[in-house]
Structure formats: structure tokens, C-alpha cells
Short mmCIF file of C-alpha atoms in Angstrom, two decimals:
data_model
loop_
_atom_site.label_atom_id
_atom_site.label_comp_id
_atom_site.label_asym_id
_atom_site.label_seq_id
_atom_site.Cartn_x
_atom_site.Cartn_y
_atom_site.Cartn_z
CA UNK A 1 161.39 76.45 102.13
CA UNK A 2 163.09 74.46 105.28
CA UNK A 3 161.00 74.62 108.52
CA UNK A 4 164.29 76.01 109.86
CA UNK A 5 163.63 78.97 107.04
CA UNK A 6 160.29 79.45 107.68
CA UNK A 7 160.81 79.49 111.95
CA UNK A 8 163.89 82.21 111.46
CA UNK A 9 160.91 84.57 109.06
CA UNK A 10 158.46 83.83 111.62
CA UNK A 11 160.71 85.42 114.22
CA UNK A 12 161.94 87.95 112.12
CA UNK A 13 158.48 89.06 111.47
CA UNK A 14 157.55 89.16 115.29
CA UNK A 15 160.91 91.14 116.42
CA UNK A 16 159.45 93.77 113.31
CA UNK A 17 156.14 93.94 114.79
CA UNK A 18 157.11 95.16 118.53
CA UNK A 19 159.96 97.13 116.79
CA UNK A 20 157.29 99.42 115.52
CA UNK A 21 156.32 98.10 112.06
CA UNK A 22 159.39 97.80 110.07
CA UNK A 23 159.88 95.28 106.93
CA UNK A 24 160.95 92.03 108.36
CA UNK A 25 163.50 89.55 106.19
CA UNK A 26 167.24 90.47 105.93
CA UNK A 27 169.56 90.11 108.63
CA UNK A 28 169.73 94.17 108.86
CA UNK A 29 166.05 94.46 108.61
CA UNK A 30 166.01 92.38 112.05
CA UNK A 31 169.37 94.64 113.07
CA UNK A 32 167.31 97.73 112.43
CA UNK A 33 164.63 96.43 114.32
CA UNK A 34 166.36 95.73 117.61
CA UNK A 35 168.01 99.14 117.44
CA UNK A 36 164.55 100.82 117.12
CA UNK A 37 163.82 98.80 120.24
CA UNK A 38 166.69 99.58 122.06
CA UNK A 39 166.00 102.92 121.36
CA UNK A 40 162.57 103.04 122.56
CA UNK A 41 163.43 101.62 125.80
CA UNK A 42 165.93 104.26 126.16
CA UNK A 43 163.41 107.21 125.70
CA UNK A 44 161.12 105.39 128.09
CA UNK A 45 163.79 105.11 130.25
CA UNK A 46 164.13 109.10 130.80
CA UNK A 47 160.04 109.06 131.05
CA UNK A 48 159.55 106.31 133.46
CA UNK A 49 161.84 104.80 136.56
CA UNK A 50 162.87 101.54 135.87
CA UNK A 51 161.67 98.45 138.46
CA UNK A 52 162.46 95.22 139.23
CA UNK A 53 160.33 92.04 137.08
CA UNK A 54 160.84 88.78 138.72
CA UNK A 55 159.90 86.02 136.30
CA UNK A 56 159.54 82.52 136.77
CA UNK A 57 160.49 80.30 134.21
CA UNK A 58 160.84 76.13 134.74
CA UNK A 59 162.03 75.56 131.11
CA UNK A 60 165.66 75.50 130.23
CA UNK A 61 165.22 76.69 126.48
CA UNK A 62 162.45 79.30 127.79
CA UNK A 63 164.74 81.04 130.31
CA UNK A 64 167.29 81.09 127.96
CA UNK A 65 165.68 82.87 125.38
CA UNK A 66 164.12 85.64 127.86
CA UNK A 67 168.33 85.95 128.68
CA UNK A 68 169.15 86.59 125.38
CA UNK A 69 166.65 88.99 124.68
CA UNK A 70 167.50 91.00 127.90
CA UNK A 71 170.77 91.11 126.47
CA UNK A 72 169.30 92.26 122.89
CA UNK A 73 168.19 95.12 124.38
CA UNK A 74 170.86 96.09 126.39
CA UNK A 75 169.18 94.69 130.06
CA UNK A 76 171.35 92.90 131.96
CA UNK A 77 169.21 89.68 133.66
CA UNK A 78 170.45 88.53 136.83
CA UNK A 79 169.20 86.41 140.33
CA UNK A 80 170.33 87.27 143.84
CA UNK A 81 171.76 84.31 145.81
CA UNK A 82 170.23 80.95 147.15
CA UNK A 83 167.34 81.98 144.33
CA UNK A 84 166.58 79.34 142.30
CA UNK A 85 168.08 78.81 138.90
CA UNK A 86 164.62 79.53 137.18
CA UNK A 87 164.17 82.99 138.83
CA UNK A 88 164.97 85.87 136.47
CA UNK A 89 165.20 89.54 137.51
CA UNK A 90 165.28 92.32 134.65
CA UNK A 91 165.18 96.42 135.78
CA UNK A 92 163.61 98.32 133.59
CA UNK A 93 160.94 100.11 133.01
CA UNK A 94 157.35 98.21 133.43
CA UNK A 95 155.55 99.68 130.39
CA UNK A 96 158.96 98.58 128.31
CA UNK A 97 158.50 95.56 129.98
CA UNK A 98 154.49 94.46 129.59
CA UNK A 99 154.74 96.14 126.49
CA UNK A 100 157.68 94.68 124.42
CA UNK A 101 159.68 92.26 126.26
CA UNK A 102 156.92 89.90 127.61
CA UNK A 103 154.72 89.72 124.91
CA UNK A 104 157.54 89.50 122.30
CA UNK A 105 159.27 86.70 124.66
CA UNK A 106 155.94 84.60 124.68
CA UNK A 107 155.79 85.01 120.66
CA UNK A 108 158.99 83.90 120.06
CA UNK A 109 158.96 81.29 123.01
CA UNK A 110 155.85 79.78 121.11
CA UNK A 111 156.83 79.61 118.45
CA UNK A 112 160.29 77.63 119.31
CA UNK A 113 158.19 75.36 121.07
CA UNK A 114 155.80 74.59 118.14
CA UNK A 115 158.60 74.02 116.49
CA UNK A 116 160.89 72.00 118.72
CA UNK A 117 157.61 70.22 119.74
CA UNK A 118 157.12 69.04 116.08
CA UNK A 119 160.76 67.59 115.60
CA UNK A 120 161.15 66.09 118.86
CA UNK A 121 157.94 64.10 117.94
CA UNK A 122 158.96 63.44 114.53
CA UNK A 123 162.42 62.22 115.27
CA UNK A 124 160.54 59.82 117.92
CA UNK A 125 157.85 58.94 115.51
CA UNK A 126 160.73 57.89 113.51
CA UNK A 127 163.06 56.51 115.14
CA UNK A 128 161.66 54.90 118.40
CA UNK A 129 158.11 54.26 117.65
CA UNK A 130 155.27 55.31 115.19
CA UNK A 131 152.49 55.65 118.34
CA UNK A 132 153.62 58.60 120.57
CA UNK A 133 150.25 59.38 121.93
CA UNK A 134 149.58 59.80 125.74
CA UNK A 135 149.40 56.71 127.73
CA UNK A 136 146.11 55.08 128.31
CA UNK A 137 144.25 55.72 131.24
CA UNK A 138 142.98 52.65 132.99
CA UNK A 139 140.88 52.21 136.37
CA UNK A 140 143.01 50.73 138.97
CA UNK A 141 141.80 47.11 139.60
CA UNK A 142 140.77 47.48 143.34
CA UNK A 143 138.20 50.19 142.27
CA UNK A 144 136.36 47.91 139.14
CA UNK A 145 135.01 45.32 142.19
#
């Protein structure tokens, strides 16, 4: 199985487990799963007001991901103006929120970053240079006298 594969059933698996324990593996398993979401932020919608959850986040791919699964869910992220490009604002209810969509984000967001992390390094391993450790750290030469 491709690591591409095995990354897509990894996050098929964790969309299934905040989805409320449904099989994970077709494309309408993962369908099914977001509805069942969708739907439980609904009914907790009628239970609890919804709020405003600023997050913070530097990375490009990161922010882009908690976006898209705003929009999965039917939450519509936005930013108010001269706020910076990393600031994201969902409304919606907090339990929905610390419940589902933040810990499902950082799953999913760790586990693209294992795997980007792998074949950025690889490709550089490759292609530019076998060593990609850190740089060395040396004592600047006006403190070794």
C-alpha cells in the first residue's frame, strides 16, 4: 500500500472516530461520517448558543485544513479586517467546537505533517544532500579565550 493510501485510511479512520464510531474506508463511509457530524452540530446547535473561537494558526497548510473542515461541517470561517491572515474565527457552539472540530483538526493536522515532514526530507535526502540533520552548534570564538 502507497503512503498516499495509507495517509487517506488514516484520515478516514479519524473523521469515523469523532463521527461517532462508524466503519471507516469507502468514500461514503467517510460521506456518512461527515453527515453524522453535521448533524450533531446541528442538534447541539438548538441546545447550546453558538460563540465566537478565535484561532491562531502560523502555518499555511494548517490554516487551510481548519478552513476546509469549517466548511465540512457547514461553518463558515472568516477574519474581520486589518486581522492578520493567520487569525481564524468559527461561531459555533463551544462543546461542538472542543469536542469535534479541534481535536479532529489536530489529528488530521498531525498526521499531514508526519507525512509531509517525511517526503519533504526524503526528496532532500535525495536530491540535495544525504545529511539533513540540524546544524552544528559551535561556541562563538570570543567566548573559548
Amino acid at each position: 500500500m502507497s503512503d498516499d493510501t495509507l495517509l487517506r485510511d488514516k484520515l478516514r479512520k479519524i473523521e469515523a472516530l469523532y463521527a461517532g464510531g462508524a466503519t471507516a474506508g469507502e468514500r461514503s463511509a467517510a460521506q456518512a461520517a461527515a453527515e453524522r457530524i453535521r448533524a450533531r452540530l446541528a442538534a447541539t446547535a438548538k441546545t447550546e448558543e453558538s460563540t465566537e473561537t478565535r484561532f491562531s494558526i502560523t502555518d499555511a497548510w494548517s490554516r487551510q485544513l481548519l478552513v476546509a473542515l469549517c466548511r465540512r461541517y457547514g461553518i463558515s470561517p472568516y477574519r474581520y479586517p486589518r486581522m492578520h491572515r493567520q487569525t481564524i474565527i468559527v461561531k459555533a457552539p463551544r462543546s461542538f467546537v472542543q469536542s469535534v472540530l479541534w481535536p479532529e483538526f489536530q489529528e488530521i493536522n498531525a498526521a499531514l505533517v508526519e507525512y509531509l515532514s517525511s517526503i519533504t526530507e526524503r526528496v532532500i535526502r535525495e536530491e540535495v544532500f544525504r545529511d539533513t540533520g540540524d546544524a552544528e552548534e559551535i561556541m562563538p570564538a570570543k567566548l573559548l579565550r
